[in-house]
Amino acid sequence: MTATAQCDLHWGSRIFGPRQPVVMAIVNRTPDSFYDRGATFDPALAFQRVDDVIAAGAEIVDIGGVKAAPGVEVTPGEEIDRVVGFVAAVRARHPEVVISVDTWRAEVAREVCAAGADVLNDAWGGVDPGLADVAAQFGAGLVCTHAGGQRPRTRPHRVHYADVDADILATLVRLAERAVAGGVEPTRVAIDPGHDFGKNTWHSLAATRLVPRLVDTGWPVLMSLSNKDFVGESLGRGLEQRLTGTLAVTALTAAWGARIFRAHNVRETRDTIDMVSTVLGDRAPVRAVRGLG
Amino acid sequence: MGDAETGDRLPLSLSAVRTLLADGVRAEWRSIAVSAPAAEAVALGRQLAAGPRATALVVAGDGSARRGPKAPGYEDERARPFDAAVTAALAAADVASLADLDPVLADELLVHGRAAWQVMAAACAGGAWTAEVDYADDPFGVYYLVARWSRR
């Protein structure tokens, strides 16, 4: 199997090289997401979060209006109300930041792109084929995710894959190629194996081990690991205690060539990937004088 | 009996039973699709009943996976009453109630055991049974039932 080289990733006005891993900061516009539980539902707190994560080194903010877990229905109209105005305000306030919106709905995608979003983060893996068309129409970026065919906001229940590695690889390549065939710029597409989405912990661990082969497809690889159940189950850690496990997988997959890290804990993720880059020789130490003075 | 799959693999339910069986137990495996029509379950049950009297039947199937906000299938308010009715039927060796379980509702509630219980009901019809429910709970959001019927 031949490997395809990684290329520059063009998101918004930014160009991220293959050896330049980036942090995508999670900014939820929900009252009930699993980790932050409404911490940034209040707009003032949300704007503060955006300021804070950019200061902490995030190149991208990923704005989401609907929690991934099951719960009270959020209609497209409500989702639009939660995110569109916010996207426009963030765009005005931070012209350089890459704005990603986490949605599975084409109608939401249309509104957020019109308001200035640069990337559509399709976490449920193309359930609405119109969403990639919106990316093409607006020249926006797209994240293609493996979600095991689950309907949005459902939990996996006794999911079985004959070959989970093959399923993830084939699905992601198919989604990426379909997007490009539909007019999305190839330099704007990334792939995400979708930890915990349509997967139990065994599947998520396999998806993690698959990262080198995902990198070999040539598509930039996005890791969305932050505080997820596969980390909690691996270590026996509750929701508030998964940062270390998350960073361990972050470091491992960064060393393997994953490039975009979607995270709640931005400063810690920034330090982790920067340390890996420095070890690999892709980044210089901030200041190396010890023993050299 | 539980979720039927193609190929050589046993479905999940029967794989679980296999790991629990002691060494040296001779077993035959039959599976029936979770959504199989009741008539198919009855036919299989009668076929089993026509076999040797000394046979023990191990029936593997679960109750609803929609018992609450943390359940795999989230919450459906019909789940607990459905499971309670199944539990009562198993506790009373109530073959008729098991045979009457609504397949459409069972599917909606992610009840994987409905067809298997209907096989059991058909296999046990006409017999006199002493029933015991040993366990009925949902530690992971899916309703697990353990019951024993002994011929009187």
CSV table of C-alpha atoms in Angstrom, one decimal:
chain,number,residue,atom,x,y,z
A,1,MET,CA,0.0,0.0,0.0
A,2,THR,CA,1.6,3.3,-1.1
A,3,ALA,CA,1.4,6.3,1.1
A,4,THR,CA,0.3,9.7,-0.1
A,5,ALA,CA,2.1,12.7,1.2
A,6,GLN,CA,0.4,15.2,3.5
A,7,CYS,CA,-0.1,18.6,1.9
A,8,ASP,CA,-0.9,22.1,3.2
A,9,LEU,CA,-4.3,22.6,4.8
A,10,HIS,CA,-6.1,25.8,3.7
A,11,TRP,CA,-8.7,26.8,6.2
A,12,GLY,CA,-10.1,30.4,6.2
A,13,SER,CA,-7.2,32.7,5.4
A,14,ARG,CA,-4.7,30.4,7.1
A,15,ILE,CA,-2.3,27.8,5.6
A,16,PHE,CA,-1.2,25.0,8.0
A,17,GLY,CA,1.7,22.9,6.8
A,18,PRO,CA,2.0,19.2,7.3
A,19,ARG,CA,4.4,19.5,10.2
A,20,GLN,CA,2.5,22.3,11.9
A,21,PRO,CA,-0.2,20.7,14.1
A,22,VAL,CA,-3.0,23.0,15.2
A,23,VAL,CA,-5.5,23.2,18.0
A,24,MET,CA,-9.3,23.4,17.3
A,25,ALA,CA,-10.9,24.8,20.5
A,26,ILE,CA,-14.4,23.6,21.4
A,27,VAL,CA,-16.8,26.5,22.0
A,28,ASN,CA,-20.2,25.2,22.7
A,29,ARG,CA,-23.4,27.3,22.4
A,30,THR,CA,-25.4,24.7,24.2
A,31,PRO,CA,-26.9,24.5,27.7
A,32,ASP,CA,-26.1,20.8,28.1
A,33,SER,CA,-23.0,19.5,26.4
A,34,PHE,CA,-21.3,16.6,28.1
A,35,TYR,CA,-18.2,18.3,29.4
A,36,ASP,CA,-18.8,22.0,29.8
A,37,ARG,CA,-22.5,21.6,30.6
A,38,GLY,CA,-23.6,25.1,29.5
A,39,ALA,CA,-20.6,27.0,30.6
A,40,THR,CA,-20.6,29.1,27.5
A,41,PHE,CA,-24.3,29.2,26.7
A,42,ASP,CA,-24.3,32.8,27.9
A,43,PRO,CA,-22.9,34.9,25.0
A,44,ALA,CA,-20.6,37.0,27.2
A,45,LEU,CA,-19.0,33.8,28.6
A,46,ALA,CA,-18.8,32.4,25.1
A,47,PHE,CA,-17.0,35.5,23.8
A,48,GLN,CA,-14.6,35.3,26.7
A,49,ARG,CA,-14.0,31.6,26.0
A,50,VAL,CA,-13.1,32.5,22.4
A,51,ASP,CA,-10.7,35.3,23.5
A,52,ASP,CA,-9.2,32.9,26.1
A,53,VAL,CA,-8.6,30.0,23.7
A,54,ILE,CA,-7.1,32.2,21.0
A,55,ALA,CA,-4.7,33.6,23.6
A,56,ALA,CA,-3.9,30.0,24.7
A,57,GLY,CA,-2.9,29.2,21.2
A,58,ALA,CA,-5.9,27.8,19.3
A,59,GLU,CA,-5.8,28.5,15.6
A,60,ILE,CA,-9.4,27.3,15.1
A,61,VAL,CA,-12.6,27.7,17.2
A,62,ASP,CA,-15.2,25.0,16.7
A,63,ILE,CA,-18.7,26.4,17.5
A,64,GLY,CA,-21.4,23.9,18.2
A,65,GLY,CA,-25.1,24.5,18.9
A,66,VAL,CA,-26.4,21.0,19.6
A,67,LYS,CA,-25.0,18.5,22.1
A,68,ALA,CA,-23.9,15.2,20.6
A,69,ALA,CA,-25.7,13.0,23.2
A,70,PRO,CA,-29.4,12.2,23.1
A,71,GLY,CA,-31.7,14.7,24.7
A,72,VAL,CA,-34.2,17.4,24.1
A,73,GLU,CA,-34.6,18.1,20.4
A,74,VAL,CA,-33.0,21.2,19.0
A,75,THR,CA,-34.7,22.2,15.8
A,76,PRO,CA,-32.7,23.7,12.9
A,77,GLY,CA,-34.2,27.1,13.7
A,78,GLU,CA,-33.0,26.9,17.3
A,79,GLU,CA,-29.6,25.7,16.2
A,80,ILE,CA,-29.4,28.6,13.8
A,81,ASP,CA,-30.4,31.1,16.6
A,82,ARG,CA,-27.7,29.7,18.9
A,83,VAL,CA,-24.8,29.9,16.4
A,84,VAL,CA,-25.3,32.2,13.5
A,85,GLY,CA,-25.2,35.5,15.3
A,86,PHE,CA,-22.3,34.3,17.4
A,87,VAL,CA,-20.3,33.3,14.3
A,88,ALA,CA,-20.8,36.7,12.8
A,89,ALA,CA,-19.7,38.4,16.0
A,90,VAL,CA,-16.6,36.2,16.4
A,91,ARG,CA,-15.7,36.8,12.7
A,92,ALA,CA,-15.8,40.6,13.4
A,93,ARG,CA,-13.9,40.3,16.6
A,94,HIS,CA,-11.2,38.0,15.5
A,95,PRO,CA,-10.6,38.4,11.7
A,96,GLU,CA,-7.7,35.9,11.7
A,97,VAL,CA,-9.2,32.9,13.6
A,98,VAL,CA,-10.4,30.0,11.6
A,99,ILE,CA,-14.1,29.5,12.5
A,100,SER,CA,-15.5,26.0,12.3
A,101,VAL,CA,-19.1,25.1,13.0
A,102,ASP,CA,-20.0,21.7,14.3
A,103,THR,CA,-23.3,20.8,12.5
A,104,TRP,CA,-24.8,17.9,10.5
A,105,ARG,CA,-27.4,20.1,8.9
A,106,ALA,CA,-27.0,21.7,5.5
A,107,GLU,CA,-29.5,24.4,6.3
A,108,VAL,CA,-27.5,25.4,9.3
A,109,ALA,CA,-24.3,25.2,7.3
A,110,ARG,CA,-25.7,27.6,4.7
A,111,GLU,CA,-26.5,30.2,7.4
A,112,VAL,CA,-23.2,29.9,9.2
A,113,CYS,CA,-21.1,30.1,6.0
A,114,ALA,CA,-23.0,33.2,5.0
A,115,ALA,CA,-22.1,34.7,8.5
A,116,GLY,CA,-18.4,34.0,8.0
A,117,ALA,CA,-17.7,30.4,9.0
A,118,ASP,CA,-14.6,28.9,7.3
A,119,VAL,CA,-15.1,25.2,8.0
A,120,LEU,CA,-18.0,22.8,8.4
A,121,ASN,CA,-17.3,20.1,11.0
A,122,ASP,CA,-19.7,17.3,10.0
A,123,ALA,CA,-19.3,15.1,13.1
A,124,TRP,CA,-22.1,12.6,12.1
A,125,GLY,CA,-20.4,11.6,8.8
A,126,GLY,CA,-22.5,12.9,6.0
A,127,VAL,CA,-26.0,12.1,7.1
A,128,ASP,CA,-27.1,15.2,5.1
A,129,PRO,CA,-25.3,15.0,1.7
A,130,GLY,CA,-26.3,18.6,1.1
A,131,LEU,CA,-23.8,19.8,3.7
A,132,ALA,CA,-20.8,19.0,1.5
A,133,ASP,CA,-22.5,20.9,-1.3
A,134,VAL,CA,-22.8,24.0,1.0
A,135,ALA,CA,-19.0,23.7,1.6
A,136,ALA,CA,-18.4,23.6,-2.1
A,137,GLN,CA,-20.7,26.5,-2.8
A,138,PHE,CA,-19.1,28.8,-0.2
A,139,GLY,CA,-15.5,27.6,-0.7
A,140,ALA,CA,-15.5,26.4,2.9
A,141,GLY,CA,-13.5,23.6,4.5
A,142,LEU,CA,-15.0,20.3,5.5
A,143,VAL,CA,-14.3,17.7,8.1
A,144,CYS,CA,-15.4,14.2,7.1
A,145,THR,CA,-16.0,11.9,10.1
A,146,HIS,CA,-16.6,8.2,10.5
A,147,ALA,CA,-19.7,7.8,12.7
A,148,GLY,CA,-20.6,4.3,11.9
A,149,GLY,CA,-23.8,5.2,10.1
A,150,GLN,CA,-25.4,6.3,13.4
A,151,ARG,CA,-28.3,8.7,13.3
A,152,PRO,CA,-27.3,12.0,14.9
A,153,ARG,CA,-27.6,12.1,18.7
A,154,THR,CA,-27.9,8.4,19.1
A,155,ARG,CA,-25.6,6.2,21.2
A,156,PRO,CA,-23.9,3.1,19.8
A,157,HIS,CA,-25.7,-0.1,21.0
A,158,ARG,CA,-23.9,-3.4,20.4
A,159,VAL,CA,-22.3,-2.0,17.2
A,160,HIS,CA,-20.5,-4.7,15.2
A,161,TYR,CA,-18.0,-4.2,12.4
A,162,ALA,CA,-16.7,-7.1,10.4
A,163,ASP,CA,-13.4,-5.1,10.1
A,164,VAL,CA,-13.5,-1.7,11.9
A,165,ASP,CA,-10.2,-0.6,10.4
A,166,ALA,CA,-11.4,-1.2,6.8
A,167,ASP,CA,-14.7,0.4,7.6
A,168,ILE,CA,-13.1,3.6,8.9
A,169,LEU,CA,-10.6,3.9,6.1
A,170,ALA,CA,-13.0,3.2,3.3
A,171,THR,CA,-15.7,5.5,4.8
A,172,LEU,CA,-13.3,8.5,5.3
A,173,VAL,CA,-11.7,8.2,1.8
A,174,ARG,CA,-15.2,7.9,0.2
A,175,LEU,CA,-16.5,11.0,2.1
A,176,ALA,CA,-13.4,13.0,1.2
A,177,GLU,CA,-13.4,12.0,-2.4
A,178,ARG,CA,-17.1,12.6,-2.7
A,179,ALA,CA,-16.7,16.1,-1.3
A,180,VAL,CA,-14.0,17.0,-3.7
A,181,ALA,CA,-16.0,15.5,-6.6
A,182,GLY,CA,-18.8,17.8,-5.5
A,183,GLY,CA,-16.6,20.9,-5.6
A,184,VAL,CA,-15.0,21.2,-2.2
A,185,GLU,CA,-11.4,22.3,-2.5
A,186,PRO,CA,-9.1,19.3,-1.8
A,187,THR,CA,-6.8,21.5,0.3
A,188,ARG,CA,-9.7,22.3,2.6
A,189,VAL,CA,-10.8,18.7,3.5
A,190,ALA,CA,-9.8,16.8,6.7
A,191,ILE,CA,-10.7,13.4,8.0
A,192,ASP,CA,-11.7,12.3,11.5
A,193,PRO,CA,-12.0,8.7,12.6
A,194,GLY,CA,-14.8,9.7,15.1
A,195,HIS,CA,-13.8,8.4,18.5
A,196,ASP,CA,-16.9,7.1,20.4
A,197,PHE,CA,-19.2,7.9,17.5
A,198,GLY,CA,-20.8,4.6,16.6
A,199,LYS,CA,-18.0,2.9,18.4
A,200,ASN,CA,-17.4,1.2,21.7
A,201,THR,CA,-14.1,1.6,23.5
A,202,TRP,CA,-12.5,-1.3,21.6
A,203,HIS,CA,-13.5,0.3,18.3
A,204,SER,CA,-12.1,3.7,19.4
A,205,LEU,CA,-8.8,2.2,20.5
A,206,ALA,CA,-8.6,0.5,17.1
A,207,ALA,CA,-9.4,3.8,15.4
A,208,THR,CA,-6.5,5.3,17.4
A,209,ARG,CA,-4.1,2.7,16.2
A,210,LEU,CA,-5.3,3.3,12.7
A,211,VAL,CA,-3.9,6.9,12.6
A,212,PRO,CA,-0.7,6.1,10.7
A,213,ARG,CA,-2.7,4.5,7.9
A,214,LEU,CA,-5.1,7.5,8.0
A,215,VAL,CA,-2.2,9.8,7.6
A,216,ASP,CA,-1.0,7.7,4.7
A,217,THR,CA,-4.2,8.5,2.8
A,218,GLY,CA,-2.8,12.0,2.4
A,219,TRP,CA,-5.8,13.7,3.9
A,220,PRO,CA,-5.1,15.8,7.0
A,221,VAL,CA,-6.2,13.9,10.1
A,222,LEU,CA,-8.3,15.5,12.8
A,223,MET,CA,-8.4,14.0,16.3
A,224,SER,CA,-11.5,14.6,18.5
A,225,LEU,CA,-10.5,12.9,21.7
A,226,SER,CA,-11.1,15.4,24.4
A,227,ASN,CA,-12.4,13.8,27.6
A,228,LYS,CA,-14.2,11.1,25.7
A,229,ASP,CA,-15.6,7.9,27.2
A,230,PHE,CA,-12.9,5.7,25.5
A,231,VAL,CA,-10.4,7.5,27.6
A,232,GLY,CA,-12.5,7.3,30.7
A,233,GLU,CA,-13.2,3.6,30.2
A,234,SER,CA,-9.5,2.8,29.5
A,235,LEU,CA,-8.3,4.4,32.7
A,236,GLY,CA,-11.4,4.1,34.9
A,237,ARG,CA,-11.7,7.9,35.1
A,238,GLY,CA,-14.7,10.1,35.5
A,239,LEU,CA,-15.5,13.0,33.3
A,240,GLU,CA,-13.3,15.5,35.2
A,241,GLN,CA,-10.3,13.3,35.3
A,242,ARG,CA,-9.6,12.4,31.7
A,243,LEU,CA,-7.2,15.2,30.7
A,244,THR,CA,-4.1,13.2,31.2
A,245,GLY,CA,-5.4,10.2,29.2
A,246,THR,CA,-6.6,12.6,26.5
A,247,LEU,CA,-3.1,14.2,26.3
A,248,ALA,CA,-1.5,10.8,26.1
A,249,VAL,CA,-3.5,9.9,23.0
A,250,THR,CA,-2.9,13.5,21.7
A,251,ALA,CA,0.9,13.0,21.9
A,252,LEU,CA,0.8,9.6,20.4
A,253,THR,CA,-1.3,10.6,17.4
A,254,ALA,CA,0.6,13.8,16.9
A,255,ALA,CA,3.8,11.8,16.7
A,256,TRP,CA,2.1,9.6,14.1
A,257,GLY,CA,1.2,12.7,12.0
A,258,ALA,CA,-2.3,13.7,13.0
A,259,ARG,CA,-2.6,17.5,12.5
A,260,ILE,CA,-5.7,19.0,14.0
A,261,PHE,CA,-6.6,18.4,17.7
A,262,ARG,CA,-10.1,19.3,18.8
A,263,ALA,CA,-9.9,20.1,22.5
A,264,HIS,CA,-11.7,21.5,25.5
A,265,ASN,CA,-8.4,22.1,27.3
A,266,VAL,CA,-6.5,24.3,24.9
A,267,ARG,CA,-3.4,25.3,26.8
A,268,GLU,CA,-2.6,21.7,27.7
A,269,THR,CA,-3.2,20.5,24.2
A,270,ARG,CA,-1.1,23.3,22.7
A,271,ASP,CA,1.8,22.3,25.0
A,272,THR,CA,1.4,18.7,24.3
A,273,ILE,CA,1.5,19.0,20.5
A,274,ASP,CA,4.2,21.7,20.6
A,275,MET,CA,6.4,19.4,22.8
A,276,VAL,CA,5.9,16.6,20.2
A,277,SER,CA,6.8,18.9,17.4
A,278,THR,CA,9.9,20.1,19.2
A,279,VAL,CA,11.1,16.5,19.8
A,280,LEU,CA,10.5,15.7,16.2
A,281,GLY,CA,12.6,18.7,15.1
A,282,ASP,CA,9.6,20.5,13.5
A,283,ARG,CA,9.7,23.3,16.1
A,284,ALA,CA,12.5,25.0,17.9
A,285,PRO,CA,12.6,25.3,21.7
A,286,VAL,CA,11.4,28.6,22.8
A,287,ARG,CA,14.7,29.3,24.4
A,288,ALA,CA,17.7,26.9,24.7
A,289,VAL,CA,20.4,28.5,26.8
A,290,ARG,CA,20.9,26.0,29.6
A,291,GLY,CA,24.4,24.7,29.4
A,292,LEU,CA,25.1,26.8,26.3
A,293,GLY,CA,25.7,30.2,27.9
B,1,MET,CA,-31.4,-17.2,20.8
B,2,GLY,CA,-31.3,-13.6,19.9
B,3,ASP,CA,-29.8,-11.5,17.1
B,4,ALA,CA,-29.2,-13.6,14.0
B,5,GLU,CA,-26.1,-12.9,11.9
B,6,THR,CA,-24.7,-14.5,8.7
B,7,GLY,CA,-21.6,-16.5,8.6
B,8,ASP,CA,-19.9,-18.8,11.2
B,9,ARG,CA,-20.1,-16.4,14.1
B,10,LEU,CA,-22.6,-16.9,16.8
B,11,PRO,CA,-24.7,-13.9,17.5
B,12,LEU,CA,-23.7,-11.9,20.6
B,13,SER,CA,-26.3,-13.4,22.8
B,14,LEU,CA,-25.3,-17.0,22.1
B,15,SER,CA,-21.6,-16.1,22.3
B,16,ALA,CA,-22.3,-14.9,25.8
B,17,VAL,CA,-24.1,-18.2,26.7
B,18,ARG,CA,-21.2,-20.2,25.3
B,19,THR,CA,-18.7,-18.5,27.6
B,20,LEU,CA,-21.0,-19.4,30.5
B,21,LEU,CA,-21.5,-23.0,29.7
B,22,ALA,CA,-19.4,-25.5,31.7
B,23,ASP,CA,-17.0,-27.7,29.8
B,24,GLY,CA,-18.4,-30.9,28.5
B,25,VAL,CA,-22.0,-29.6,28.1
B,26,ARG,CA,-23.3,-30.7,24.7
B,27,ALA,CA,-25.1,-27.8,23.1
B,28,GLU,CA,-27.0,-27.0,19.9
B,29,TRP,CA,-27.4,-23.4,18.9
B,30,ARG,CA,-30.4,-21.9,17.3
B,31,SER,CA,-30.8,-18.2,16.6
B,32,ILE,CA,-33.8,-16.1,15.7
B,33,ALA,CA,-33.8,-12.6,14.4
B,34,VAL,CA,-34.6,-9.9,17.0
B,35,SER,CA,-37.5,-8.7,14.8
B,36,ALA,CA,-38.7,-12.2,13.6
B,37,PRO,CA,-42.4,-12.5,13.3
B,38,ALA,CA,-44.2,-14.2,16.2
B,39,ALA,CA,-45.3,-17.0,13.9
B,40,GLU,CA,-41.7,-17.9,13.2
B,41,ALA,CA,-40.9,-17.9,16.9
B,42,VAL,CA,-43.9,-20.2,17.5
B,43,ALA,CA,-42.7,-22.6,14.8
B,44,LEU,CA,-39.2,-22.8,16.3
B,45,GLY,CA,-40.6,-23.3,19.7
B,46,ARG,CA,-42.8,-26.2,18.7
B,47,GLN,CA,-39.9,-27.8,16.8
B,48,LEU,CA,-37.8,-27.7,20.0
B,49,ALA,CA,-40.7,-29.0,22.1
B,50,ALA,CA,-40.8,-32.0,19.7
B,51,GLY,CA,-37.2,-32.9,20.7
B,52,PRO,CA,-36.0,-35.1,23.6
B,53,ARG,CA,-37.7,-34.4,26.9
B,54,ALA,CA,-34.4,-34.2,28.8
B,55,THR,CA,-33.3,-31.2,26.9
B,56,ALA,CA,-32.7,-28.0,28.8
B,57,LEU,CA,-33.4,-24.8,27.0
B,58,VAL,CA,-31.2,-21.7,27.6
B,59,VAL,CA,-32.9,-18.6,26.2
B,60,ALA,CA,-30.8,-15.5,25.7
B,61,GLY,CA,-32.5,-12.2,25.2
B,62,ASP,CA,-32.6,-8.8,26.8
B,63,GLY,CA,-35.3,-6.3,27.7
B,64,SER,CA,-35.4,-2.6,26.7
B,65,ALA,CA,-32.3,-0.5,26.1
B,66,ARG,CA,-34.4,2.7,26.4
B,67,ARG,CA,-34.9,2.9,30.1
B,68,GLY,CA,-33.5,6.3,30.9
B,69,PRO,CA,-31.4,9.3,29.8
B,70,LYS,CA,-28.2,7.4,30.2
B,71,ALA,CA,-29.4,4.2,28.5
B,72,PRO,CA,-27.9,3.4,25.1
B,73,GLY,CA,-31.3,4.0,23.5
B,74,TYR,CA,-32.1,7.0,25.7
B,75,GLU,CA,-35.4,7.2,27.4
B,76,ASP,CA,-38.8,6.0,26.3
B,77,GLU,CA,-41.5,6.1,29.0
B,78,ARG,CA,-43.0,2.8,27.7
B,79,ALA,CA,-39.8,0.9,28.3
B,80,ARG,CA,-40.2,0.2,32.1
B,81,PRO,CA,-43.8,-0.9,31.9
B,82,PHE,CA,-42.9,-3.3,29.0
B,83,ASP,CA,-40.0,-4.8,30.9
B,84,ALA,CA,-42.2,-5.1,34.1
B,85,ALA,CA,-44.8,-7.0,32.1
B,86,VAL,CA,-42.2,-9.4,30.8
B,87,THR,CA,-40.7,-9.9,34.2
B,88,ALA,CA,-44.2,-10.7,35.6
B,89,ALA,CA,-44.8,-13.2,32.8
B,90,LEU,CA,-41.5,-14.9,33.5
B,91,ALA,CA,-42.1,-15.0,37.2
B,92,ALA,CA,-45.5,-16.6,36.7
B,93,ALA,CA,-44.5,-19.0,33.8
B,94,ASP,CA,-47.2,-17.1,31.9
B,95,VAL,CA,-46.8,-18.5,28.4
B,96,ALA,CA,-49.8,-16.7,27.0
B,97,SER,CA,-48.5,-13.2,28.0
B,98,LEU,CA,-45.1,-13.9,26.4
B,99,ALA,CA,-46.8,-15.1,23.2
B,100,ASP,CA,-48.8,-11.9,23.1
B,101,LEU,CA,-45.8,-9.5,23.4
B,102,ASP,CA,-46.1,-6.7,20.8
B,103,PRO,CA,-43.3,-7.1,18.2
B,104,VAL,CA,-43.6,-3.6,16.9
B,105,LEU,CA,-43.4,-2.0,20.4
B,106,ALA,CA,-40.6,-4.4,21.4
B,107,ASP,CA,-38.6,-3.2,18.3
B,108,GLU,CA,-39.3,0.5,19.2
B,109,LEU,CA,-38.1,-0.1,22.7
B,110,LEU,CA,-34.9,-1.9,21.6
B,111,VAL,CA,-36.0,-5.1,23.3
B,112,HIS,CA,-33.8,-7.8,21.9
B,113,GLY,CA,-35.4,-10.7,23.7
B,114,ARG,CA,-39.0,-10.6,22.4
B,115,ALA,CA,-38.6,-13.3,19.7
B,116,ALA,CA,-36.5,-15.5,21.9
B,117,TRP,CA,-39.1,-15.4,24.7
B,118,GLN,CA,-41.8,-16.3,22.2
B,119,VAL,CA,-39.8,-19.3,21.2
B,120,MET,CA,-39.6,-20.3,24.8
B,121,ALA,CA,-43.3,-19.7,25.3
B,122,ALA,CA,-44.2,-22.0,22.4
B,123,ALA,CA,-41.7,-24.6,23.5
B,124,CYS,CA,-43.1,-24.6,27.0
B,125,ALA,CA,-46.8,-24.4,26.1
B,126,GLY,CA,-48.9,-27.1,27.7
B,127,GLY,CA,-46.4,-27.9,30.4
B,128,ALA,CA,-46.6,-27.2,34.1
B,129,TRP,CA,-43.8,-25.0,35.3
B,130,THR,CA,-42.3,-23.7,38.5
B,131,ALA,CA,-40.8,-20.3,37.8
B,132,GLU,CA,-38.2,-18.2,39.5
B,133,VAL,CA,-36.8,-14.8,38.5
B,134,ASP,CA,-33.2,-14.7,39.8
B,135,TYR,CA,-32.2,-11.3,38.5
B,136,ALA,CA,-33.9,-8.3,36.8
B,137,ASP,CA,-32.0,-5.1,36.6
B,138,ASP,CA,-30.3,-2.6,34.2
B,139,PRO,CA,-26.8,-1.9,35.4
B,140,PHE,CA,-25.8,-0.5,32.0
B,141,GLY,CA,-29.1,0.9,30.9
B,142,VAL,CA,-30.2,-2.4,29.2
B,143,TYR,CA,-32.7,-4.6,31.1
B,144,TYR,CA,-31.2,-8.0,31.9
B,145,LEU,CA,-33.5,-10.8,33.1
B,146,VAL,CA,-32.4,-14.1,34.5
B,147,ALA,CA,-35.2,-16.6,35.2
B,148,ARG,CA,-35.5,-20.4,35.6
B,149,TRP,CA,-38.5,-22.6,34.7
B,150,SER,CA,-38.5,-26.1,36.0
B,151,ARG,CA,-41.0,-28.7,34.9
B,152,ARG,CA,-43.2,-29.9,37.7
